[in-house]
Amino acid sequence: DAGITQSPRHKVTETGTPVTLRCHQTENHRYMYWYRQDPGHGLRLIHYSYGVKDTDKGEVSDGYSVSRSKTEDFLLTLESATSSQTSVYFCAISEPGVEGAETQYFGPGTRLLVL
Amino acid sequence: GENVEQHPSTLSVQEGDSAVIKCTYSDSASNYFPWYKQELGKRPQLIIDIRSNVGEKKDQRIAVTLNKTAKHFSLHITETQPEDSAVYFCAAYPRGYSTLTFGKGTMLLVSP
């Protein structure tokens, strides 16, 4: 499955605590993405990265920050977790080609429950 | 930005029937349209994609058609089987951008 892992796979935390999710790839793809998936909303982009230390916001970035210090790792941090951030989080990777867009491959997901 | 509408939200068919899921997009500059299948508790996985210079693409029992003038694209599954039961997502990729915009998904249920 495209050499993408996410950790942890499941996490339960309390409101107000910081949480960091990790995405690791072995494909050397330039682009990495964080999505959240909630019933009735599909996949919504939180943040993405187009290279080491190069990141940008997606449509639901409030309350989240990201960092990418090396090609293979993309970290998502919930600065102060809230119950509305209970969700399934997916990481994805892609390597743009000559036409720009290329396939995104998804990691296995992380289920986060904020109590 | 791009907006992708997907219909229907749920679709129930009998085994052997065909299933069609439709998506519309708003940005005429979009040039790449993938479809993902997500089984319960699993990650989304690409099943087929099409680029704007092609009108139709087939892969065994699945096909995707694209109408650039009307800005819509469709997924066709023939001879459905129970293992086709899943949530299907369409997406569009606007030229010059780095991100996909997803539809909200269609839950397909194939009954034996």
Tab-separated table of C-alpha atoms in Angstrom:
chain	number	residue	atom	x	y	z
A	1	ASP	CA	0.000	0.000	0.000
A	2	ALA	CA	2.311	2.687	-1.371
A	3	GLY	CA	4.692	2.708	1.585
A	4	ILE	CA	2.699	4.996	3.866
A	5	THR	CA	2.282	4.463	7.586
A	6	GLN	CA	0.488	6.494	10.216
A	7	SER	CA	0.987	6.499	13.948
A	8	PRO	CA	-0.728	6.063	16.235
A	9	ARG	CA	-3.539	4.142	14.560
A	10	HIS	CA	-5.916	4.809	17.450
A	11	LYS	CA	-5.823	7.439	20.157
A	12	VAL	CA	-8.093	8.575	22.945
A	13	THR	CA	-7.300	11.902	24.546
A	14	GLU	CA	-8.898	14.548	26.697
A	15	THR	CA	-10.105	17.988	25.728
A	16	GLY	CA	-7.376	20.602	25.968
A	17	THR	CA	-4.410	18.291	25.517
A	18	PRO	CA	-2.031	18.560	22.561
A	19	VAL	CA	-1.937	15.653	20.138
A	20	THR	CA	0.540	14.874	17.371
A	21	LEU	CA	-0.128	12.448	14.558
A	22	ARG	CA	2.665	11.185	12.343
A	23	CYS	CA	2.696	10.231	8.688
A	24	HIS	CA	5.732	8.413	7.326
A	25	GLN	CA	6.401	7.530	3.669
A	26	THR	CA	9.090	5.499	1.960
A	27	GLU	CA	8.203	6.634	-1.589
A	28	ASN	CA	10.165	9.913	-1.597
A	29	HIS	CA	7.055	11.734	-2.858
A	30	ARG	CA	7.220	15.501	-2.706
A	31	TYR	CA	3.622	16.202	-1.726
A	32	MET	CA	1.993	15.100	1.517
A	33	TYR	CA	-1.511	15.844	2.753
A	34	TRP	CA	-3.590	15.578	5.907
A	35	TYR	CA	-7.339	15.004	5.607
A	36	ARG	CA	-10.072	14.427	8.126
A	37	GLN	CA	-13.066	12.236	7.367
A	38	ASP	CA	-16.412	12.705	9.057
A	39	PRO	CA	-19.824	11.244	8.185
A	40	GLY	CA	-21.637	13.404	5.662
A	41	HIS	CA	-18.557	15.497	4.898
A	42	GLY	CA	-16.346	13.184	2.896
A	43	LEU	CA	-12.627	13.951	2.916
A	44	ARG	CA	-11.648	17.477	3.868
A	45	LEU	CA	-8.139	18.834	3.504
A	46	ILE	CA	-6.515	20.178	6.660
A	47	HIS	CA	-2.984	21.075	5.529
A	48	TYR	CA	-0.595	19.950	2.873
A	49	SER	CA	3.123	20.126	2.142
A	50	TYR	CA	4.878	20.562	-1.197
A	51	GLY	CA	8.378	20.052	0.142
A	52	VAL	CA	10.527	20.117	3.261
A	53	LYS	CA	9.460	23.089	5.381
A	54	ASP	CA	6.916	24.123	2.700
A	55	THR	CA	3.326	23.853	3.877
A	56	ASP	CA	-0.036	25.441	3.161
A	57	LYS	CA	-3.519	25.472	4.649
A	58	GLY	CA	-6.507	23.504	3.458
A	59	GLU	CA	-10.195	24.177	3.953
A	60	VAL	CA	-10.386	23.115	7.635
A	61	SER	CA	-7.036	24.210	9.086
A	62	ASP	CA	-8.229	26.043	12.228
A	63	GLY	CA	-6.919	24.373	15.389
A	64	TYR	CA	-4.275	22.360	13.495
A	65	SER	CA	-0.632	22.920	12.680
A	66	VAL	CA	1.828	20.872	10.650
A	67	SER	CA	5.534	20.430	10.245
A	68	ARG	CA	7.746	18.725	7.714
A	69	SER	CA	11.435	18.658	8.617
A	70	LYS	CA	12.327	15.815	6.250
A	71	THR	CA	10.835	14.375	3.089
A	72	GLU	CA	9.519	11.200	4.672
A	73	ASP	CA	7.677	12.631	7.688
A	74	PHE	CA	4.685	14.950	7.947
A	75	LEU	CA	3.355	15.737	11.421
A	76	LEU	CA	-0.110	17.012	12.283
A	77	THR	CA	-0.564	18.687	15.671
A	78	LEU	CA	-3.820	19.490	17.388
A	79	GLU	CA	-2.663	22.313	19.607
A	80	SER	CA	-5.477	21.944	22.160
A	81	ALA	CA	-7.784	19.086	21.245
A	82	THR	CA	-11.542	19.652	21.217
A	83	SER	CA	-14.409	17.186	20.875
A	84	SER	CA	-15.109	18.571	17.383
A	85	GLN	CA	-11.745	17.177	16.327
A	86	THR	CA	-12.885	13.627	16.976
A	87	SER	CA	-12.479	12.123	13.529
A	88	VAL	CA	-10.557	9.743	11.321
A	89	TYR	CA	-7.402	11.350	9.978
A	90	PHE	CA	-5.830	10.240	6.727
A	91	CYS	CA	-2.450	11.123	5.341
A	92	ALA	CA	-1.878	11.020	1.585
A	93	ILE	CA	1.108	11.386	-0.718
A	94	SER	CA	1.600	12.269	-4.372
A	95	GLU	CA	4.313	13.123	-6.829
A	96	PRO	CA	3.159	15.649	-9.458
A	97	GLY	CA	3.987	14.819	-13.051
A	98	VAL	CA	4.317	16.940	-16.158
A	99	GLU	CA	0.585	17.703	-16.174
A	100	GLY	CA	0.644	18.721	-12.526
A	101	ALA	CA	-1.886	16.413	-10.978
A	102	GLU	CA	-1.000	12.892	-10.035
A	103	THR	CA	-2.639	10.156	-8.012
A	104	GLN	CA	-2.847	10.561	-4.274
A	105	TYR	CA	-2.207	7.442	-2.202
A	106	PHE	CA	-3.646	7.225	1.264
A	107	GLY	CA	-2.281	5.929	4.524
A	108	PRO	CA	-4.263	3.541	6.781
A	109	GLY	CA	-5.758	6.315	8.907
A	110	THR	CA	-5.751	7.304	12.568
A	111	ARG	CA	-8.924	7.179	14.654
A	112	LEU	CA	-8.903	9.980	17.211
A	113	LEU	CA	-11.416	10.303	20.013
A	114	VAL	CA	-11.375	13.481	22.091
A	115	LEU	CA	-13.302	13.152	25.344
B	1	GLY	CA	-12.027	27.262	-5.562
B	2	GLU	CA	-13.305	24.001	-6.956
B	3	ASN	CA	-16.635	22.552	-5.833
B	4	VAL	CA	-17.575	18.921	-6.475
B	5	GLU	CA	-21.129	17.633	-6.112
B	6	GLN	CA	-21.736	13.878	-6.006
B	7	HIS	CA	-25.020	11.986	-6.441
B	8	PRO	CA	-26.622	9.888	-5.184
B	9	SER	CA	-25.490	9.748	-1.568
B	10	THR	CA	-26.692	6.144	-1.300
B	11	LEU	CA	-27.354	3.563	-3.992
B	12	SER	CA	-28.778	0.088	-3.565
B	13	VAL	CA	-28.680	-2.440	-6.409
B	14	GLN	CA	-29.130	-6.154	-6.898
B	15	GLU	CA	-26.144	-8.305	-7.717
B	16	GLY	CA	-25.594	-8.301	-11.475
B	17	ASP	CA	-27.173	-4.894	-12.031
B	18	SER	CA	-25.250	-1.825	-13.164
B	19	ALA	CA	-24.524	1.145	-10.908
B	20	VAL	CA	-23.870	4.726	-11.953
B	21	ILE	CA	-22.522	7.503	-9.742
B	22	LYS	CA	-22.408	11.059	-11.046
B	23	CYS	CA	-20.277	14.065	-10.143
B	24	THR	CA	-20.268	17.662	-11.284
B	25	TYR	CA	-17.465	20.154	-10.876
B	26	SER	CA	-17.344	23.921	-11.039
B	27	ASP	CA	-13.846	24.844	-12.219
B	28	SER	CA	-13.513	24.457	-15.988
B	29	ALA	CA	-9.715	24.364	-15.544
B	30	SER	CA	-9.874	21.032	-13.694
B	31	ASN	CA	-7.964	18.424	-15.658
B	32	TYR	CA	-7.763	15.266	-13.553
B	33	PHE	CA	-10.627	13.231	-12.102
B	34	PRO	CA	-9.905	10.200	-9.892
B	35	TRP	CA	-12.367	7.825	-8.270
B	36	TYR	CA	-11.674	6.177	-4.930
B	37	LYS	CA	-13.300	3.172	-3.274
B	38	GLN	CA	-13.352	2.948	0.499
B	39	GLU	CA	-14.402	-0.239	2.222
B	40	LEU	CA	-15.586	-0.082	5.814
B	41	GLY	CA	-12.727	0.739	8.165
B	42	LYS	CA	-10.170	0.912	5.351
B	43	ARG	CA	-8.307	3.635	3.497
B	44	PRO	CA	-9.583	5.171	0.226
B	45	GLN	CA	-8.027	3.400	-2.742
B	46	LEU	CA	-7.858	4.608	-6.329
B	47	ILE	CA	-9.915	2.464	-8.683
B	48	ILE	CA	-9.835	4.499	-11.888
B	49	ASP	CA	-8.993	8.001	-13.072
B	50	ILE	CA	-9.399	10.101	-16.189
B	51	ARG	CA	-7.709	13.183	-17.564
B	52	SER	CA	-9.401	16.014	-19.408
B	53	ASN	CA	-8.025	14.997	-22.819
B	54	VAL	CA	-9.945	11.685	-22.682
B	55	GLY	CA	-13.712	11.153	-22.823
B	56	GLU	CA	-13.936	7.612	-21.500
B	57	LYS	CA	-11.753	5.047	-19.791
B	58	LYS	CA	-12.503	1.417	-18.957
B	59	ASP	CA	-10.956	-1.150	-16.656
B	60	GLN	CA	-12.773	-4.479	-16.664
B	61	ARG	CA	-16.168	-3.882	-15.012
B	62	ILE	CA	-15.628	-0.208	-14.234
B	63	ALA	CA	-15.609	2.767	-16.546
B	64	VAL	CA	-15.494	6.524	-16.177
B	65	THR	CA	-16.908	9.050	-18.630
B	66	LEU	CA	-16.126	12.756	-18.750
B	67	ASN	CA	-18.171	15.538	-20.332
B	68	LYS	CA	-16.040	18.683	-20.182
B	69	THR	CA	-18.711	20.891	-21.723
B	70	ALA	CA	-21.245	20.002	-19.064
B	71	LYS	CA	-18.543	19.695	-16.378
B	72	HIS	CA	-19.617	16.306	-15.155
B	73	PHE	CA	-18.107	12.852	-14.924
B	74	SER	CA	-19.566	9.500	-14.000
B	75	LEU	CA	-18.490	6.123	-12.657
B	76	HIS	CA	-20.132	3.061	-14.192
B	77	ILE	CA	-19.913	-0.360	-12.585
B	78	THR	CA	-21.355	-3.270	-14.556
B	79	GLU	CA	-22.287	-6.742	-13.305
B	80	THR	CA	-22.096	-5.591	-9.696
B	81	GLN	CA	-20.973	-8.040	-7.026
B	82	PRO	CA	-21.395	-7.936	-3.225
B	83	GLU	CA	-17.691	-7.053	-2.888
B	84	ASP	CA	-18.399	-3.815	-4.772
B	85	SER	CA	-20.268	-2.620	-1.682
B	86	ALA	CA	-18.316	0.373	-0.372
B	87	VAL	CA	-18.260	4.159	-0.315
B	88	TYR	CA	-17.109	5.709	-3.592
B	89	PHE	CA	-15.593	9.191	-3.811
B	90	CYS	CA	-15.060	11.300	-6.889
B	91	ALA	CA	-12.543	14.133	-6.957
B	92	ALA	CA	-11.362	16.918	-9.216
B	93	TYR	CA	-7.954	18.490	-9.560
B	94	PRO	CA	-7.868	22.062	-10.882
B	95	ARG	CA	-4.966	22.877	-13.188
B	96	GLY	CA	-2.415	25.001	-11.360
B	97	TYR	CA	-3.415	23.795	-7.916
B	98	SER	CA	-1.834	21.162	-5.727
B	99	THR	CA	-4.870	19.674	-4.036
B	100	LEU	CA	-7.844	17.471	-4.849
B	101	THR	CA	-11.405	18.482	-4.064
B	102	PHE	CA	-13.547	15.489	-3.105
B	103	GLY	CA	-17.241	14.846	-3.422
B	104	LYS	CA	-19.049	13.778	-0.261
B	105	GLY	CA	-19.239	10.142	-1.278
B	106	THR	CA	-21.780	7.536	-2.408
B	107	MET	CA	-22.512	4.464	-0.325
B	108	LEU	CA	-23.112	1.580	-2.731
B	109	LEU	CA	-24.841	-1.521	-1.391
B	110	VAL	CA	-24.990	-4.584	-3.617
B	111	SER	CA	-27.461	-7.185	-2.402
B	112	PRO	CA	-27.016	-10.862	-3.323
